[in-house]
Amino acid sequence: MHSGSNPYDERTMMSSKLTAPSEAGPSPQRTDVRAALLGGKTFRSLSEQKLTPREEKFEKARQTLGFFLAPAVSIIFALLPTGMDHTQQLLAAVLLGVIILWICEPVPIPVGGLIGVAAVVLLGVAPANEVLRPFGSTTIFTFIGAFILAAAMLKHGIAQRLAFAVLSIPGVAKSTYRVIIAFGAITCVLSAFVSNTATVAMLMPTALGILAVIAKLMQDRGVVKADFDPLRLRVGAALMLMLAYGASVGGLLTPVGAPPNLIGRGLIEEATGTKISFVQWTATVAPVCAAMFVVLALIMFLLNKPEIRRIEGVDKFIREQKAEQGKMSRAEINTLIAFGLTVTLWLLPAIASLITGPDSELYAFLDDRLDEGIVAVIGASLLFILPTNWKERRATMTWSDAAKIDWGTIILFGTGIIFGALLSATGLAQTIGNAAAANLGVTNIVAITAFAAILAILISETTSNTASAAVVVPIVIPLCVAMGVDPLVPALAATFAASFGFMLPVSTPQNAIVYGSGAVPITRMVRTGFTFDILGAILIISIVPIMVGITGIGR
């Protein structure tokens, strides 16, 4: 890089938070950007973060509040004369306390979930075996396998190589905004056919590689202090959140894009007696997805404005780095083989659905056998089989490498699944829905549609999206039938909204994955997700009725 060039905005160079180190006094220790971004550190305590005095004061106040507020709210709610079923009230009290622990972080977020799980058992809401059963769900194994694959990509440099390939696309590398939008678009398209979780797991290592390149360039140019924390960059938060939220948006596009779609479509077809075709579904949802993506990009850049806009000079840097990388090593080739097989097996059911239809025997066979969790485990296992040196019996990955994956995120989502199952099993979710319907006074299709969408979003924030669809759609359909209203539009709105849940790491697997990168502070996720929840609900409520009339879906 030539010292005379200045590709960054003057406004960025004058940033009060990210300034070049002063020439006076001892030079601070230079941050190892690659180690900080790609080292797998998550759920860090205050002592492990580099914070300004103002940020540290806020974080301490937030954590202190959580220590006292979480137990206080739980105890008070448990003792209130609500008239609820005793078991449901205790579960609600625990869940309120856990949500406060997740938001305020007085303890690491995975620990907050485990505290809630323990409290549920101790209070007698459900026996331990029943409570802990969801930890064996396929999603947990998807996480484990995907994380091991991602660790191999990071260890052997695949992430950096892919990052350079993406940045080499003409025009993309000129702007951080284009990089972020490009990633969002790719994620949307892939998640329409591959599970949202798998899509984010596939792309996150590449995104981290790109973030490492951008952060290193900022450091070399003096845009940030030498000892800055690259995990606290706004550009990193924007890139990670675009990855997670883009997957949720793209997952709506096809009936097989996300589990809530299949659940909602099945319930609607059963209630109305009409079949919703693949083409009808996609045509109805496409405008919703397009509008959501535009809104998502606007929200992302308004609330998480990247520290730099133009990144000229990256092209030369990438060419130099590509030359240094040279040809792919055996370990890289093995990693790509395992990764490619995993992606292929993930895609096969969707391809079969497109070719032979979602009701065909071939699709049913592949969908039943190629469970995404099992496929992820198969792909990860290959890394321990494919050798890099057969004479020394050295495989592509060792167990020591695999043991370094982010188990905290796996525990976190496991606790989220547990609370989702308990909400359904105890009937608390249905109680919430019925009470809301009665007290909000919904009397027409517009009100019911709004109620359905909002309720689905609220439930999906603290439970799995699948549980949200399974709980809300059965509430909405009989409510519509009782009022003499066609249930199609409200039920579709509930189905689409069930794929939302952008505020918390436990809301969706993809949220948990990007939060596990360490580049997304919980406060940024809550603020960005809350805004997108509101605007997304408005888009669903306003666009779905129009598109149903145009496409004649379910008619």
XYZ file of C-alpha atoms in Angstrom:
555
model
C 0.000 0.000 0.000
C 1.320 3.451 -0.844
C 1.283 5.896 2.047
C 0.341 8.787 -0.189
C -3.056 7.383 -1.247
C -6.129 8.121 0.822
C -9.135 6.018 -0.221
C -11.296 6.655 2.806
C -13.829 9.375 3.503
C -12.521 12.355 5.437
C -15.469 11.972 7.795
C -14.278 8.476 8.612
C -10.746 9.635 9.243
C -12.098 12.195 11.705
C -14.112 9.662 13.682
C -13.827 10.349 17.375
C -14.018 6.684 18.325
C -11.695 5.210 15.692
C -8.678 7.440 15.335
C -5.057 6.758 14.549
C -2.818 6.348 17.576
C -1.110 9.423 18.868
C 2.581 9.868 18.143
C 3.173 10.901 21.753
C 3.750 8.304 24.429
C 4.459 4.563 24.087
C 2.966 2.737 21.119
C 0.066 0.455 22.071
C 0.321 -3.227 21.277
C -0.863 -3.898 17.733
C -4.022 -6.031 17.494
C -3.722 -9.356 15.699
C -6.807 -8.904 13.521
C -6.901 -12.469 12.210
C -6.633 -13.987 15.684
C -9.300 -11.647 17.051
C -11.828 -12.291 14.275
C -11.135 -15.921 13.442
C -10.124 -17.246 16.846
C -13.620 -18.343 17.865
C -13.860 -16.187 20.994
C -17.468 -15.468 21.976
C -19.500 -14.489 25.030
C -16.608 -12.413 26.347
C -16.622 -10.825 29.796
C -15.892 -7.125 30.288
C -12.241 -7.874 31.081
C -11.871 -9.602 27.681
C -13.172 -6.644 25.653
C -11.583 -3.335 24.646
C -14.145 -0.689 25.634
C -14.137 3.066 25.878
C -14.803 4.429 29.396
C -18.338 5.364 28.343
C -19.016 1.904 26.898
C -17.575 0.200 29.968
C -19.795 2.282 32.249
C -22.878 1.342 30.230
C -21.955 -2.361 30.139
C -21.392 -2.477 33.901
C -24.732 -0.761 34.537
C -26.504 -3.173 32.148
C -25.001 -6.223 33.823
C -25.659 -4.944 37.344
C -29.296 -4.288 36.434
C -29.621 -7.838 35.140
C -28.286 -9.376 38.353
C -31.145 -7.910 40.381
C -33.918 -7.418 37.806
C -34.032 -11.006 36.502
C -34.771 -12.737 39.841
C -37.029 -9.886 40.982
C -39.236 -10.049 37.886
C -39.419 -13.855 38.038
C -40.409 -13.925 41.713
C -42.957 -11.112 41.417
C -44.632 -12.636 38.353
C -44.730 -16.091 39.957
C -46.565 -14.656 42.980
C -49.044 -12.462 41.086
C -52.722 -13.552 41.233
C -53.010 -13.926 37.445
C -55.522 -16.780 37.455
C -53.259 -18.718 35.066
C -52.591 -22.414 35.328
C -49.913 -22.790 38.024
C -47.458 -24.619 35.772
C -47.879 -22.086 32.987
C -47.358 -19.178 35.380
C -44.147 -20.667 36.756
C -42.821 -21.253 33.233
C -43.696 -17.682 32.240
C -41.932 -16.351 35.344
C -38.770 -18.303 34.564
C -38.855 -17.306 30.899
C -39.172 -13.609 31.789
C -36.131 -13.905 34.035
C -34.120 -15.718 31.364
C -34.981 -13.086 28.737
C -33.660 -10.397 31.102
C -30.476 -12.433 31.643
C -30.045 -12.758 27.877
C -30.500 -9.025 27.298
C -28.500 -7.691 30.267
C -25.791 -10.406 30.267
C -24.895 -10.455 33.987
C -23.694 -13.976 33.184
C -22.659 -15.365 29.760
C -25.772 -15.873 27.615
C -25.462 -19.706 27.448
C -25.261 -19.804 31.253
C -28.420 -17.680 31.497
C -30.263 -20.291 29.462
C -28.925 -23.125 31.599
C -30.020 -21.310 34.770
C -33.528 -21.116 33.332
C -33.529 -24.803 32.423
C -32.440 -25.726 35.942
C -35.116 -23.454 37.449
C -37.826 -25.097 35.341
C -36.917 -28.530 36.710
C -36.499 -27.346 40.309
C -39.911 -25.643 40.236
C -41.569 -28.795 38.978
C -42.731 -27.405 35.639
C -41.611 -30.648 33.975
C -39.323 -33.602 34.835
C -35.644 -33.362 33.916
C -35.734 -36.063 31.236
C -38.576 -34.333 29.423
C -37.005 -30.884 29.729
C -33.585 -31.959 28.437
C -34.887 -34.126 25.573
C -34.704 -31.276 22.961
C -30.920 -31.184 23.386
C -30.905 -34.261 21.174
C -32.726 -32.463 18.350
C -31.407 -32.504 14.793
C -30.695 -28.763 14.981
C -28.073 -29.327 17.674
C -26.256 -31.821 15.437
C -26.541 -29.405 12.517
C -24.742 -26.842 14.670
C -22.001 -29.295 15.693
C -21.328 -30.547 12.169
C -21.522 -27.101 10.576
C -19.234 -25.592 13.198
C -16.614 -28.316 12.651
C -16.757 -27.714 8.895
C -16.410 -23.977 9.498
C -13.445 -24.591 11.811
C -11.710 -26.584 9.051
C -12.322 -23.786 6.559
C -10.763 -21.300 8.955
C -7.829 -23.520 9.937
C -6.775 -24.290 6.376
C -7.362 -20.831 4.888
C -10.453 -21.644 2.825
C -12.301 -18.705 4.385
C -9.608 -16.239 3.310
C -9.422 -17.751 -0.159
C -13.188 -17.478 -0.593
C -13.132 -13.957 0.836
C -10.628 -12.898 -1.808
C -12.747 -14.562 -4.519
C -15.850 -12.589 -3.475
C -13.911 -9.337 -3.221
C -12.517 -9.953 -6.714
C -15.963 -9.594 -8.308
C -15.799 -6.355 -10.327
C -17.099 -3.404 -8.343
C -17.862 -5.281 -5.124
C -14.584 -4.542 -3.391
C -14.887 -0.797 -3.940
C -17.431 -0.298 -1.169
C -18.251 -1.885 2.168
C -21.922 -1.245 1.360
C -21.674 -3.347 -1.808
C -19.896 -6.140 0.034
C -22.648 -6.280 2.657
C -25.487 -6.112 0.092
C -23.820 -8.799 -2.048
C -23.626 -11.121 0.929
C -27.264 -10.455 1.778
C -28.383 -11.235 -1.784
C -26.396 -14.476 -1.941
C -27.794 -15.545 1.422
C -31.372 -14.824 0.347
C -31.092 -16.894 -2.809
C -29.398 -19.871 -1.146
C -31.742 -19.956 1.847
C -34.747 -20.265 -0.462
C -33.631 -23.838 -1.188
C -31.198 -24.735 1.601
C -32.015 -24.479 5.300
C -31.385 -21.039 6.772
C -29.065 -22.538 9.358
C -27.000 -24.363 6.761
C -26.789 -21.270 4.537
C -25.431 -19.079 7.311
C -23.068 -21.813 8.476
C -21.711 -22.106 4.929
C -21.191 -18.377 4.381
C -20.097 -17.165 7.810
C -16.446 -18.239 7.469
C -16.245 -16.301 4.193
C -17.854 -13.266 5.808
C -15.368 -13.430 8.675
C -12.540 -13.664 6.170
C -13.773 -10.546 4.395
C -14.193 -8.742 7.704
C -10.620 -9.658 8.623
C -9.393 -8.157 5.336
C -11.354 -4.924 5.870
C -10.270 -4.627 9.508
C -6.614 -5.208 8.592
C -6.805 -2.546 5.892
C -8.343 -0.101 8.370
C -5.535 -0.864 10.791
C -2.805 -0.496 8.163
C -4.263 2.823 7.005
C -4.450 4.242 10.506
C -8.233 4.539 10.430
C -8.351 2.739 13.772
C -6.019 2.590 16.735
C -3.300 -0.018 16.614
C -4.816 -1.887 19.562
C -8.449 -1.675 18.389
C -10.944 -4.505 18.871
C -12.049 -5.714 15.382
C -15.002 -7.534 16.933
C -16.574 -4.201 17.844
C -16.597 -2.664 14.367
C -19.986 -1.548 13.041
C -19.076 -2.907 9.610
C -18.653 -6.347 11.206
C -22.018 -6.168 12.957
C -23.700 -5.064 9.709
C -22.115 -7.905 7.725
C -23.010 -10.579 10.278
C -26.574 -9.345 10.803
C -27.146 -9.104 7.044
C -26.070 -12.737 6.829
C -28.521 -13.876 9.525
C -31.489 -11.695 8.585
C -30.993 -12.250 4.844
C -31.372 -15.990 5.424
C -34.667 -15.474 7.262
C -35.976 -13.283 4.432
C -34.871 -15.677 1.671
C -36.256 -18.676 3.545
C -39.771 -17.357 2.947
C -39.434 -17.568 -0.828
C -40.274 -21.257 -1.326
C -42.402 -23.772 0.581
C -39.246 -25.781 1.361
C -37.187 -22.740 2.368
C -37.923 -23.033 6.090
C -39.777 -25.474 8.384
C -42.496 -22.919 9.331
C -43.444 -22.761 5.640
C -44.137 -26.488 5.487
C -46.055 -26.439 8.772
C -48.147 -23.411 7.837
C -48.893 -24.674 4.334
C -49.960 -28.074 5.666
C -52.290 -26.571 8.275
C -53.804 -24.146 5.754
C -54.397 -26.875 3.165
C -56.000 -29.093 5.798
C -58.275 -26.292 7.020
C -59.303 -24.950 3.618
C -59.252 -28.190 1.627
C -57.269 -26.551 -1.196
C -53.690 -27.169 -2.336
C -51.055 -24.428 -2.454
C -48.663 -25.048 -5.347
C -44.944 -24.280 -5.331
C -45.405 -21.574 -7.984
C -48.337 -19.946 -6.171
C -46.380 -19.778 -2.936
C -43.291 -18.267 -4.563
C -45.280 -15.755 -6.606
C -47.150 -14.625 -3.486
C -44.062 -14.248 -1.324
C -41.588 -12.825 -3.867
C -42.768 -9.183 -3.534
C -42.739 -9.536 0.257
C -39.155 -10.827 0.181
C -38.022 -8.107 -2.229
C -39.543 -5.346 -0.086
C -38.071 -6.883 3.077
C -34.603 -7.025 1.565
C -34.703 -3.345 0.607
C -35.912 -2.402 4.083
C -33.288 -4.683 5.640
C -30.465 -2.954 3.748
C -31.739 0.498 4.758
C -32.069 -0.494 8.416
C -28.654 -2.127 8.441
C -26.848 0.932 7.133
C -28.819 3.413 9.230
C -28.341 1.587 12.534
C -24.943 -0.013 11.849
C -23.274 2.463 9.519
C -19.864 1.071 8.474
C -16.878 3.058 9.709
C -15.587 3.266 6.151
C -17.441 3.449 2.866
C -14.914 3.298 0.060
C -12.206 0.675 0.211
C -10.192 1.514 -2.888
C -6.842 -0.159 -3.140
C -8.220 -3.510 -2.042
C -7.913 -4.952 -5.563
C -4.127 -4.689 -5.505
C -4.006 -6.063 -1.983
C -6.132 -9.067 -3.000
C -3.943 -9.823 -6.014
C -0.859 -9.808 -3.795
C -2.511 -12.057 -1.223
C -3.726 -14.484 -3.883
C -0.197 -14.742 -5.236
C 1.135 -15.476 -1.745
C -1.481 -18.183 -1.184
C -0.389 -20.135 -4.224
C -2.031 -23.432 -5.134
C -4.506 -25.143 -2.890
C -3.037 -27.532 -0.328
C -4.234 -31.092 0.207
C -5.938 -29.983 3.438
C -7.847 -27.272 1.553
C -8.923 -29.737 -1.139
C -10.094 -32.243 1.492
C -12.034 -29.505 3.286
C -13.757 -28.509 0.053
C -14.617 -32.169 -0.682
C -16.271 -32.554 2.734
C -17.960 -29.180 2.431
C -19.112 -29.840 -1.145
C -20.588 -33.231 -0.242
C -22.444 -31.689 2.697
C -23.915 -28.907 0.569
C -24.874 -31.374 -2.167
C -26.706 -33.620 0.282
C -28.404 -30.586 1.824
C -29.581 -29.527 -1.636
C -30.771 -32.908 -2.923
C -34.236 -32.898 -1.267
C -34.924 -29.370 -2.528
C -33.792 -30.291 -6.056
C -36.005 -33.372 -5.967
C -38.909 -31.202 -4.828
C -38.378 -28.813 -7.747
C -38.146 -31.619 -10.318
C -40.663 -34.171 -9.087
C -42.813 -32.049 -6.758
C -42.989 -31.853 -2.952
C -45.481 -34.736 -2.822
C -43.353 -37.217 -4.799
C -41.968 -40.431 -3.323
C -38.422 -39.426 -4.272
C -38.671 -36.151 -2.342
C -40.215 -37.920 0.666
C -37.439 -40.529 0.634
C -34.595 -38.003 0.403
C -36.162 -35.611 2.892
C -36.583 -38.444 5.394
C -33.069 -39.888 5.004
C -30.993 -36.751 4.398
C -31.770 -35.015 7.657
C -29.706 -31.815 7.757
C -28.215 -32.670 11.156
C -27.088 -36.116 10.011
C -25.708 -34.676 6.773
C -23.713 -32.093 8.736
C -22.265 -34.833 10.945
C -21.354 -36.941 7.879
C -19.555 -33.990 6.296
C -17.715 -33.182 9.514
C -16.716 -36.834 9.968
C -15.043 -36.850 6.552
C -12.565 -34.274 7.858
C -11.237 -36.897 10.276
C -11.013 -39.522 7.513
C -9.523 -37.724 4.501
C -5.737 -37.712 4.995
C -3.250 -34.916 4.409
C -0.326 -37.294 5.045
C -1.194 -40.967 4.845
C 2.259 -42.175 5.959
C 1.904 -40.253 9.231
C -1.834 -41.024 9.417
C -2.516 -37.308 9.619
C -6.105 -36.324 8.803
C -7.505 -32.972 7.712
C -8.753 -32.216 11.231
C -7.806 -33.450 14.685
C -10.193 -33.704 17.602
C -8.226 -30.955 19.352
C -9.177 -28.672 16.456
C -12.817 -29.735 16.591
C -13.046 -29.315 20.354
C -12.438 -25.582 19.908
C -15.793 -24.969 18.188
C -18.238 -22.632 19.876
C -20.005 -24.941 22.316
C -21.497 -21.900 24.048
C -23.662 -21.109 21.016
C -24.750 -24.759 20.814
C -25.813 -24.698 24.474
C -27.540 -21.357 23.917
C -29.745 -22.594 21.102
C -30.392 -25.852 22.921
C -31.916 -23.915 25.803
C -33.997 -21.935 23.318
C -35.382 -25.165 21.873
C -36.174 -26.361 25.394
C -38.237 -23.287 26.219
C -40.017 -23.546 22.872
C -41.008 -27.135 23.600
C -42.165 -26.248 27.116
C -44.287 -23.348 25.865
C -46.112 -25.741 23.585
C -46.287 -28.699 26.013
C -47.636 -26.692 28.964
C -50.143 -24.824 26.810
C -48.647 -21.444 27.762
C -48.255 -20.395 24.126
C -51.928 -21.124 23.424
C -52.963 -19.312 26.611
C -50.999 -16.255 25.478
C -52.632 -16.382 22.054
C -56.176 -16.837 23.330
C -55.797 -14.082 25.924
C -54.397 -11.698 23.342
C -57.203 -12.477 20.906
C -59.852 -11.887 23.579
C -58.358 -8.721 25.045
C -57.327 -7.057 21.788
C -60.861 -7.261 20.423
C -60.039 -8.426 16.895
C -63.216 -8.193 14.855
C -62.252 -8.143 11.160
C -59.769 -9.727 8.783
C -57.320 -6.809 8.932
C -57.234 -6.932 12.727
C -56.905 -10.717 12.764
C -54.078 -10.570 10.197
C -52.230 -7.979 12.275
C -52.806 -9.992 15.437
C -51.575 -13.202 13.770
C -48.387 -11.599 12.432
C -47.516 -9.797 15.662
C -48.204 -12.845 17.843
C -46.067 -15.069 15.598
C -43.179 -12.604 15.775
C -43.429 -12.276 19.554
C -43.433 -16.033 20.091
C -40.624 -16.621 17.592
C -38.409 -14.191 19.509
C -38.139 -16.551 22.477
C -38.823 -19.922 20.847
C -37.979 -21.678 17.612
C -39.639 -20.428 14.422
C -41.052 -23.897 13.887
C -42.714 -23.819 17.314
C -44.101 -20.360 16.569
C -45.794 -21.560 13.374
C -47.038 -24.731 15.055
C -48.610 -22.717 17.880
C -49.967 -19.582 16.175
C -51.459 -20.976 12.949
C -53.738 -23.448 14.837
C -54.936 -20.521 16.981
C -55.597 -18.207 14.026
C -57.501 -20.650 11.797
C -60.293 -21.569 14.279
C -60.508 -17.906 15.328
C -61.182 -16.964 11.687
C -63.658 -19.795 11.203
C -65.582 -18.784 14.352
C -65.848 -15.218 13.052
C -66.825 -16.271 9.530
C -63.571 -14.908 8.041
C -61.491 -16.659 5.357
C -58.464 -17.962 7.303
C -56.073 -17.948 4.314
C -54.607 -14.436 4.645
C -54.233 -14.412 8.468
C -52.782 -17.931 8.459
C -50.285 -17.034 5.726
C -49.342 -13.879 7.630
C -48.724 -15.955 10.750
C -46.669 -18.473 8.772
C -44.460 -15.802 7.217
C -44.086 -13.904 10.490
C -43.056 -17.105 12.272
C -39.796 -16.968 10.295
C -39.063 -13.648 11.949
C -37.451 -13.261 15.329
C -34.505 -10.955 14.841
C -33.926 -9.515 18.307
C -32.185 -12.273 20.280
C -29.488 -14.865 19.551
C -31.909 -17.637 20.531
C -34.651 -16.403 18.188
C -33.285 -18.349 15.208
C -30.331 -20.700 14.638
C -28.807 -18.206 12.205
C -28.965 -15.471 14.837
C -27.152 -17.767 17.247
C -24.490 -18.596 14.651
C -23.619 -14.976 13.805
C -23.776 -13.993 17.462
C -21.303 -16.791 18.054
C -18.833 -14.959 15.784
C -18.382 -12.396 18.550
C -18.807 -9.543 16.051
C -22.409 -8.707 17.019
C -22.977 -7.157 20.467
C -26.320 -8.175 21.967
C -27.443 -4.543 22.143
C -26.906 -4.082 18.392
C -28.824 -7.263 17.612
C -31.736 -6.199 19.839
C -31.922 -2.676 18.410
C -31.599 -3.737 14.758
C -33.871 -6.754 15.181
C -36.593 -4.793 16.971
C -36.713 -2.240 14.145
C -36.830 -4.946 11.473
C -39.528 -6.834 13.387
C -41.797 -3.779 13.326
C -41.227 -2.861 9.671
C -41.386 -6.516 8.602
C -44.750 -6.952 10.316
C -46.054 -3.868 8.496
C -44.875 -5.269 5.157
C -46.524 -8.642 5.796
C -49.816 -7.103 6.901
C -49.959 -4.738 3.927
C -48.565 -6.849 1.053
C -49.841 -10.390 1.737
C -53.582 -9.589 1.240
C -52.787 -7.852 -2.062
C -50.671 -10.735 -3.377
C -53.232 -13.346 -2.315
C -55.791 -11.515 -4.446
C -53.404 -11.341 -7.423
C -52.056 -14.912 -7.395
C -55.217 -16.648 -6.195
C -53.156 -18.799 -3.871
C -55.197 -21.518 -2.175
C -58.129 -20.988 -4.508
